[in-house]
Every structure is written in C-alpha cells, then in structure tokens.
Short mmCIF file of C-alpha atoms and ligand atoms in Angstrom, two decimals:
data_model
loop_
_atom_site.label_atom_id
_atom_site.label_comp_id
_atom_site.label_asym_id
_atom_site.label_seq_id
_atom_site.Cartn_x
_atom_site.Cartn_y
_atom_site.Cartn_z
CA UNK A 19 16.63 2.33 -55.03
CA UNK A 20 16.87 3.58 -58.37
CA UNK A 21 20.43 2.13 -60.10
CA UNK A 22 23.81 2.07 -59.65
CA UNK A 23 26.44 4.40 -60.31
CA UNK A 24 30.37 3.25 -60.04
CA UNK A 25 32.91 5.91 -59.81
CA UNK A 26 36.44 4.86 -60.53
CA UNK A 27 38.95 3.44 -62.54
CA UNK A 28 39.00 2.75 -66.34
CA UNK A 29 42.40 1.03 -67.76
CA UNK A 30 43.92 -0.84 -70.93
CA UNK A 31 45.43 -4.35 -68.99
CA UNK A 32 47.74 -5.58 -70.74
CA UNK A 33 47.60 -9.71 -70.27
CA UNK A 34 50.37 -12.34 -70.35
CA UNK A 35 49.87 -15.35 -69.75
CA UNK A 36 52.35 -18.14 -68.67
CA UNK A 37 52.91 -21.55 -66.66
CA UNK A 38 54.50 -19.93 -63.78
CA UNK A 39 54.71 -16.23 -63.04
CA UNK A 40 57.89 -14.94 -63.44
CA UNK A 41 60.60 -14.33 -60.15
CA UNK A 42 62.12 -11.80 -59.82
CA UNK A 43 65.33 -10.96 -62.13
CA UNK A 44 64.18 -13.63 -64.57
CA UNK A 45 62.74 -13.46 -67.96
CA UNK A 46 60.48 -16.21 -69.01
CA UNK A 47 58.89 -16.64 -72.78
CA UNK A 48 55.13 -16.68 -72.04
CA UNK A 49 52.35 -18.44 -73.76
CA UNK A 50 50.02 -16.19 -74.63
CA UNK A 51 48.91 -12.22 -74.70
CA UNK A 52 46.08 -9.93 -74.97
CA UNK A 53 45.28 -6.19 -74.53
CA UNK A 54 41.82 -5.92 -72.61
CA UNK A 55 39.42 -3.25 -71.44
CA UNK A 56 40.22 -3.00 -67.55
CA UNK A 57 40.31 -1.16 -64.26
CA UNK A 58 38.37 -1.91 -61.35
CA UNK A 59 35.72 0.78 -61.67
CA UNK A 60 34.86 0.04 -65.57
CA UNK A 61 35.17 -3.84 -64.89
CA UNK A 62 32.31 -3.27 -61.37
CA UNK A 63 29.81 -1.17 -64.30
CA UNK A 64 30.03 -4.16 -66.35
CA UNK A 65 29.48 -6.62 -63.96
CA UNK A 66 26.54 -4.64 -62.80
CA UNK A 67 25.47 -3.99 -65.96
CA UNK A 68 25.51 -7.42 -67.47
CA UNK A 69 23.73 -8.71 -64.16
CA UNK A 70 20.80 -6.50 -65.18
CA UNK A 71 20.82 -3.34 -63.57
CA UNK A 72 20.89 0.02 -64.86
CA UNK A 73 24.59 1.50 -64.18
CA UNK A 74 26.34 4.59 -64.89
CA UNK A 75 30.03 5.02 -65.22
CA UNK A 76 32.39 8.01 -64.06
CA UNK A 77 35.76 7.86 -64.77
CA UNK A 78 38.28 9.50 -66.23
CA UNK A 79 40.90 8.44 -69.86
CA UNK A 80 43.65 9.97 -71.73
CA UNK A 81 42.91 11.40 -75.28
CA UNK A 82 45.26 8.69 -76.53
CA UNK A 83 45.09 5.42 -78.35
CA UNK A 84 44.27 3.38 -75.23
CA UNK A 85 41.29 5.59 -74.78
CA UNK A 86 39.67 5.56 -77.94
CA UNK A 87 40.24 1.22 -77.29
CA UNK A 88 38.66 1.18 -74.32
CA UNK A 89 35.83 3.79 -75.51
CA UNK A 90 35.33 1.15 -78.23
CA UNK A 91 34.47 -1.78 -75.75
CA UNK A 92 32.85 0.50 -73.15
CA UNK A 93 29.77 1.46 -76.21
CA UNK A 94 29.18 -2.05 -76.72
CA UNK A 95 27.85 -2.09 -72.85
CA UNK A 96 24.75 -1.31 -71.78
CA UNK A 97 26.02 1.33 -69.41
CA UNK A 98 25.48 5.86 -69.11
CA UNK A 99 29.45 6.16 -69.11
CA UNK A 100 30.38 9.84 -68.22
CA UNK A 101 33.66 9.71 -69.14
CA UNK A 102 36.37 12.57 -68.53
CA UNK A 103 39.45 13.51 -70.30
CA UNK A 104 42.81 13.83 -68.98
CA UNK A 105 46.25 12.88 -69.19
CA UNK A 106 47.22 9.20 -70.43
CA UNK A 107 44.67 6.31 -70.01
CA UNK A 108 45.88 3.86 -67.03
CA UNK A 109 47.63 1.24 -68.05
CA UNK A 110 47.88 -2.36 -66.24
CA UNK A 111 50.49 -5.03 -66.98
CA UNK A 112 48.92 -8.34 -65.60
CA UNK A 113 51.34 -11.52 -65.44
CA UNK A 114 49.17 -14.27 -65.03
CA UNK A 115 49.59 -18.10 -65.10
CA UNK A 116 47.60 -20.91 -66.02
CA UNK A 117 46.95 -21.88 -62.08
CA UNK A 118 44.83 -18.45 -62.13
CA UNK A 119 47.30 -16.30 -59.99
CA UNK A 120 48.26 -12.92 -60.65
CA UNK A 121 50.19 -10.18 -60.45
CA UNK A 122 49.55 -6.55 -61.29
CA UNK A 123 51.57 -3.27 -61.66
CA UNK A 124 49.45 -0.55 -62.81
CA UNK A 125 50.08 2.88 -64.28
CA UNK A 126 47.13 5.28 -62.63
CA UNK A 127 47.48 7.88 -65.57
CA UNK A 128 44.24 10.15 -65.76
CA UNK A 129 42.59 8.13 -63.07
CA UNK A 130 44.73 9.83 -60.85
CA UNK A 131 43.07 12.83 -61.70
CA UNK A 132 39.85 12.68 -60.94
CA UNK A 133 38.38 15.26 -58.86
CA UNK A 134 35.52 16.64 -57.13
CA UNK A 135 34.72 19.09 -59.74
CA UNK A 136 34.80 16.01 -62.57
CA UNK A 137 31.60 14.58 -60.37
CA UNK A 138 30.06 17.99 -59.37
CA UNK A 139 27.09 17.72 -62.47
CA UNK A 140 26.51 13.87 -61.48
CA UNK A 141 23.25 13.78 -59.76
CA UNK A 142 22.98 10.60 -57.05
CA UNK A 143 20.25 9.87 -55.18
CA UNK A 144 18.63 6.78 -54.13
CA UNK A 145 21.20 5.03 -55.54
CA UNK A 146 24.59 2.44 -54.68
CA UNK A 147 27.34 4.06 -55.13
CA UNK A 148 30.57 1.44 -55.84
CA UNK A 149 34.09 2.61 -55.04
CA UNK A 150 37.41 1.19 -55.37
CA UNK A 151 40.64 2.62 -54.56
CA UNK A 152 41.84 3.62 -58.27
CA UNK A 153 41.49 6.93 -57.92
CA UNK A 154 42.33 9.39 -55.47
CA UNK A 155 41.27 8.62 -51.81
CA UNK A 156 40.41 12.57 -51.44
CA UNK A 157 38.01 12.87 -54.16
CA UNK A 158 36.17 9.75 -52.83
CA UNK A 159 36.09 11.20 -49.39
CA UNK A 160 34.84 14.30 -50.78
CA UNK A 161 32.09 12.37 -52.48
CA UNK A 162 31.44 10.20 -49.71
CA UNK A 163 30.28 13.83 -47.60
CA UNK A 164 27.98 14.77 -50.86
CA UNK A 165 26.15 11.23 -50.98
CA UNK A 166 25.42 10.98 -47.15
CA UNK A 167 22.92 13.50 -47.78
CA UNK A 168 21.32 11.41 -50.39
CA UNK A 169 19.64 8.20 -49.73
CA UNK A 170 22.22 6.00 -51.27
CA UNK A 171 24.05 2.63 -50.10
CA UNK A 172 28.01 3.04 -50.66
CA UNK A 173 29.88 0.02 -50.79
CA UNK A 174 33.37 0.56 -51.07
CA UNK A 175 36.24 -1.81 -52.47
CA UNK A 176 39.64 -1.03 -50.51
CA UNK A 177 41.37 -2.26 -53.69
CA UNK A 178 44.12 -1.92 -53.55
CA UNK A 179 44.92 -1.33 -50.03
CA UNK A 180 48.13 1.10 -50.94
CA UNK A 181 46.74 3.71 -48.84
CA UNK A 182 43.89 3.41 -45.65
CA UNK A 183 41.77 6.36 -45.65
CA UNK A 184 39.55 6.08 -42.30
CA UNK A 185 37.08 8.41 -43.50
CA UNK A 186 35.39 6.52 -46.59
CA UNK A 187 35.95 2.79 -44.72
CA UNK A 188 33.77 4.40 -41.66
CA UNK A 189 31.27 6.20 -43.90
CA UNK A 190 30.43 3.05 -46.20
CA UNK A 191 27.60 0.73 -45.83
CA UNK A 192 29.72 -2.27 -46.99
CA UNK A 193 33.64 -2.67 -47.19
CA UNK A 194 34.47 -5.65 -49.81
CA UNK A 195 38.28 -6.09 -48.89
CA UNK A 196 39.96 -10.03 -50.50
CA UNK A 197 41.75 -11.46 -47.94
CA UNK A 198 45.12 -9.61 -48.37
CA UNK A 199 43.45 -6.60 -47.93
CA UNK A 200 41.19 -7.32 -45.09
CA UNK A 201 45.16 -8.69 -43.93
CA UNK A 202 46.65 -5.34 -43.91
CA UNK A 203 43.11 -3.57 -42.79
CA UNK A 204 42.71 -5.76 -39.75
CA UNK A 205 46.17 -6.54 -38.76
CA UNK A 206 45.99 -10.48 -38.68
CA UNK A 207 47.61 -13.16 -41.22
CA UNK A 208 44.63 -15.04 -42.99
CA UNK A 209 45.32 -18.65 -43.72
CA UNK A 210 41.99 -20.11 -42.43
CA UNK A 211 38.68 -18.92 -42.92
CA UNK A 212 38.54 -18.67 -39.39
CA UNK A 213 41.31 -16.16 -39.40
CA UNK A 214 38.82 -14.45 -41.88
CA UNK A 215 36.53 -14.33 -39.09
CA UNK A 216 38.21 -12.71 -36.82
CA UNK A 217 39.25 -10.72 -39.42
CA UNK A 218 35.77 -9.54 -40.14
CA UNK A 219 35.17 -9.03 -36.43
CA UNK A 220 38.04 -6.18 -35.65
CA UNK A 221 36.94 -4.34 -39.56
CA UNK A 222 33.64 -4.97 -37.65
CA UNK A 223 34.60 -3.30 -34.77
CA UNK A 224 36.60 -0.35 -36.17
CA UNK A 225 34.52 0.69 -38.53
CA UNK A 226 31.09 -0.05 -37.79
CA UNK A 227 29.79 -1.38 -40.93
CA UNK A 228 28.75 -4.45 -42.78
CA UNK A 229 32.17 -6.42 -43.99
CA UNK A 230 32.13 -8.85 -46.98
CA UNK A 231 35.81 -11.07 -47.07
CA UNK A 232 36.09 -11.94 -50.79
CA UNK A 233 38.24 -15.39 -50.08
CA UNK A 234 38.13 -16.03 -54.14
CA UNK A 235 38.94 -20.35 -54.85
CA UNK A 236 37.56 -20.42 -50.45
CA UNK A 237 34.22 -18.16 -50.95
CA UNK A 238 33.62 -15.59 -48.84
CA UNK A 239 32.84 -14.41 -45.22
CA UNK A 240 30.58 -11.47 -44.21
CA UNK A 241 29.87 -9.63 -41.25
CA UNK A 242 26.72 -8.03 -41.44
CA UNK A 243 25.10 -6.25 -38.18
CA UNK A 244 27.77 -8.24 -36.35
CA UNK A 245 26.67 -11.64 -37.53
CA UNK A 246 29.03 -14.25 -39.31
CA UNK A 247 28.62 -16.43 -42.11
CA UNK A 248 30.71 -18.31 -44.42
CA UNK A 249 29.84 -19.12 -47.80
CA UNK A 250 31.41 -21.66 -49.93
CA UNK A 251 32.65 -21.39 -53.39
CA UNK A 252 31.10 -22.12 -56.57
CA UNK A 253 33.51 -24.64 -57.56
CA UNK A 254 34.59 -24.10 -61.16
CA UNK A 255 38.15 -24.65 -62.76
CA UNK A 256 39.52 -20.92 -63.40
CA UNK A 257 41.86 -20.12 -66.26
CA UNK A 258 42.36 -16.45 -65.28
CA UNK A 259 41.09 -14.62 -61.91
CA UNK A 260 42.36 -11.28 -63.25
CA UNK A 261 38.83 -9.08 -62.50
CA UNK A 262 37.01 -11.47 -60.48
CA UNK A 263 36.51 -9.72 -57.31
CA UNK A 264 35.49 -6.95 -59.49
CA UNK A 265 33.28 -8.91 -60.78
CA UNK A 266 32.00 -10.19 -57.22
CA UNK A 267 31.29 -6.04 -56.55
CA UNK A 268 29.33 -5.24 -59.49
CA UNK A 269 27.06 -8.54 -59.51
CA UNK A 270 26.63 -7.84 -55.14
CA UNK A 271 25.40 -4.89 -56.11
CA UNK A 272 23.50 -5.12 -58.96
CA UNK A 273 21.81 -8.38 -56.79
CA UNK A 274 21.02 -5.96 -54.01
CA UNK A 275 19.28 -3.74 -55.88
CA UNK A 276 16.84 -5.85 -57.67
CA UNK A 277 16.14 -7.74 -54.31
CA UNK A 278 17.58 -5.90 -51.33
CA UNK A 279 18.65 -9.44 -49.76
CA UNK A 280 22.34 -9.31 -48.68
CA UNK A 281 22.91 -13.06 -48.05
CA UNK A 282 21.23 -14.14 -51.48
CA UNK A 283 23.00 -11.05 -53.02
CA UNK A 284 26.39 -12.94 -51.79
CA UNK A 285 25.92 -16.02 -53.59
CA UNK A 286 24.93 -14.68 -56.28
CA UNK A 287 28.22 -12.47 -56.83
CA UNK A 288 30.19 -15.71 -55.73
CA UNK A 289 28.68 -17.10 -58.88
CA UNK A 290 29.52 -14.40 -61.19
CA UNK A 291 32.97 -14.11 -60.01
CA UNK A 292 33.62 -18.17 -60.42
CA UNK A 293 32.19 -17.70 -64.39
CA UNK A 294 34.48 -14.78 -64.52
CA UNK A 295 37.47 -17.04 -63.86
CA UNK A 296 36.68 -19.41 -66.87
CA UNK A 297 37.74 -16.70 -69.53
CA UNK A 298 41.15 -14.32 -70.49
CA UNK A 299 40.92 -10.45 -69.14
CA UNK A 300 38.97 -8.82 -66.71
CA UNK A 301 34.98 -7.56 -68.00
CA UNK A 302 35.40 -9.67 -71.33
CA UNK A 303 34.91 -12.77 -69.31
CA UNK A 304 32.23 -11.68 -67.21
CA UNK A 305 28.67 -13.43 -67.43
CA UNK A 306 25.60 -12.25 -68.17
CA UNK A 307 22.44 -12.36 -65.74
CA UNK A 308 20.50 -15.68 -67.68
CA UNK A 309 24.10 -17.75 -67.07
CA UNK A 310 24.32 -16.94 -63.62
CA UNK A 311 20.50 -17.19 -62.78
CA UNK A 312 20.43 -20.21 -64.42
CA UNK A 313 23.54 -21.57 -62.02
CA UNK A 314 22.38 -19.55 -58.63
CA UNK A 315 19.05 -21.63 -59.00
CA UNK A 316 20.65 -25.21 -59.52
CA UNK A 317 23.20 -24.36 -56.74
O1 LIG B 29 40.93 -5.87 -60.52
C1 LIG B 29 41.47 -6.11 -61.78
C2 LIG B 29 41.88 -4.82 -62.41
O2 LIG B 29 42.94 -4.28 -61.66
C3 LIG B 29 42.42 -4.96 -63.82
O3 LIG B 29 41.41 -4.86 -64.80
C4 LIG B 29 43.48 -3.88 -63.89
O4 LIG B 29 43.14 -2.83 -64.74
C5 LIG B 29 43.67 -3.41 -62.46
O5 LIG B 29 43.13 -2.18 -62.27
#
C-alpha cells in the first residue's frame, strides 16, 4: 500500500472552555477560548501525517477569512492538501469543560458541497482511503463505487451518525463508530463494554466488515473477521477530548500502513488519541510518531 488519502471535512472550531457545559437556556461566563484548525477529515490527515505516513487531503473551504486561517495551519503539515473552493468554510462551536466532555454544533458550509466531480482528477490506488460523515453521504457513496476497483482499504468513520447510508457502511473494510454511534447503528444502549460487544456483533452481522468501537476514557472493542477483543485505555488525565477519535482514525491508519497489523495498529491509535486529550483543539494537540512510539513500546 502506497499512502493514505482522507477525503472530508476541513473547519475553523471555535473552542470554549468552561467548568461545566452549559444547560440549556442558561448562559455561563467561561474560562477560556480559542479558534482552531478543525473538522474531522483535516484533523484524520494530520493524525496520519504526524504518525509518519504520507497523506493527502481533499476537502473543500470558503474563499473567506476562515479559509485563508485554516490554509495557514494546513501548510505547516506535512500533507498533499487538494483543497477546493466553495461557499463559506465550516464552522464548529465546541463547548467544552475541564472534565474533557463536549459538545458540538457545526456549520457544514462548503463541506457540504463536495462532489464527485471535485474528486474526479484524484488518482487512488493502492491506497486507505479515510471517510467521515462531514460531507455529503452521496459523494462518498459515489466514491466508494470508483475505489472498489482499485486496490485500496476504506475505513470509514460514521461521524456523526445524522444520517445511515447502507451503501458506504457495507462497502468499507473497517467502520470506526464511538459508542454513541455504534448506539444508534446497532440499536442497543452501551453502558458496559460488554454492551459494546454485542454491539460489535449485530454491525458485525449487518454489514459484514471489520468493526472498531472507539470507547474513548474505556478503550476500545473490535470485531475483526468475527473475533472480539477489548483493549484498555492508555490512561492519561485529558484536558480536552475535542478531536480525539479523529485522532484514533488517522494514527489506525497511518499504523496499518507501515505494518499491516490491525491489533498492534489499535493500540497504537489508542495511544495517540489519549496524547491528543492532554492539549486545547482538535489537530494542534495531536502527537507526533517519536512521542507515541516511545509510549506504545513502554506500554
Ligand atoms: O471530531 C472533532 C471535530 O468535529 C472538530 O474539529 C469539529 O470541527 C467537528 O467537525
């Protein structure tokens, strides 16, 4: 396999951070704020990228202030960005608090128009191909029918879960669903990771591929050829988990390519992702590949 490509999101998040997240109809003063490079596409090329493996990006911005920002922090990567031009650059307002949980609206702008024709000169072959549900579910489908005739691996992030599209979750290699997702996907509460489990054995079942349960602070579960395994956490004391399952996708990947070893490949991203936790924002806290070698060997 040659490298990876990621096609999907790119947004401005805009970060506040506070003790306790805000209810709804109140207005709380919060402690801090930041405006960050985002979106679960450009945060996956990072983590890729920063993990050591040759990524390109495909996405699409608005010819605006945001996207000259986010231009700005996406040259500083080590990453083949293709980037596309359309109406305002998504936007994400993150309310976060100092326990690391989150909450996210987010305003799709031009990643909501990315098409088929935006991807038609993007050669892939021999490749992973990440997805994540930040753009539209059509174009990915369309994609999906273009790279089967490649030999690519397509793992796809069902993030967020605002839509189920049956065609791209039976025609990945790997769906990456956290545990809310793999909730609404499956049809059973998780509060255990043995409800995670089970979980991964009816995604198993319906779509016929290899499921990884991101469980974030409880590890993860995956289902791979119909056999189970849980992995623990790397314990670490998080200060923002805004990005970390993005995190998780780019470093699995980026893993898998350099070794083709899927259980190794899991720990490995679970390591990334816990680093990720330790900073503000989404790809500005992610680690690169000497920190988390250096931790996935003492584990
Ligand atoms: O997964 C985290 C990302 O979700 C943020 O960077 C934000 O942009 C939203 O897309």
């Amino acid at each position: 396999m040659k490298q990876i490509f990621v096609i999907g999101s790119i947004n401005v998040d805009i970060l506040m951070v506070s003790k306790k997240l805000p209810k709804i109809g109140e207005t709380i003063k919060v402690d801090n704020f930041y405006i960050y490079p985002g979106g679960k596409g450009a945060n996956q090329a990072v983590a890729s990228s920063r993990n050591g493996s040759k990524t390109s990006l495909i996405g699409k911005i608005g010819n605006d202030y945001f996207g000259d920002f986010i231009t700005t922090y996406l040259k500083k990567e080590n990453i083949q960005s293709q980037i596309k031009y359309g109406n305002k650059t998504g936007t994400a307002l993150i309310n976060t608090e100092t326990s690391g949980k989150n909450m996210i609206s987010v305003f799709a702008g031009a990643n909501s128009e990315l098409n088929i024709n935006d991807l038609k000169n993007v050669e892939i072959s021999d490749s992973i191909v990440l997805f994540q549900q930040e753009i539209p579910l059509k174009t990915i489908e369309d994609e999906i029918r273009i790279l089967k005739n490649g030999h690519n691996i397509i793992i796809t992030d069902p993030s967020p879960v605002t839509e189920i599209n049956e065609y791209i979750l039976k025609n990945s290699d790997y769906i990456t669903p956290n545990e809310t997702e793999a909730a609404k996907l499956s049809g059973i509460k998780i509060k255990s990771i043995g409800d995670a489990r089970r979980a991964s054995e009816i995604l198993y079942e319906k779509y016929g591929n290899n499921i990884i349960i991101k469980l974030g602070e409880r590890g993860s579960i995956i289902n791979v050829s119909n056999n189970i395994e849980y992995f623990k956490p790397y314990k670490i004391i998080p200060v923002d988990t805004t990005g970390a399952g993005d995190c998780f996708n780019g470093a699995f990947a980026s893993h898998l390519l350099s070794t083709g070893n899927v259980r190794e490949s899991v720990e490995f991203a679970n390591i990334s992702a816990a680093i990720s936790t330790t900073g503000y924002g989404a790809f500005p806290s992610f680690p690169y590949l000497n920190e988390v070698l250096e931790k996935f060997k003492n584990r």
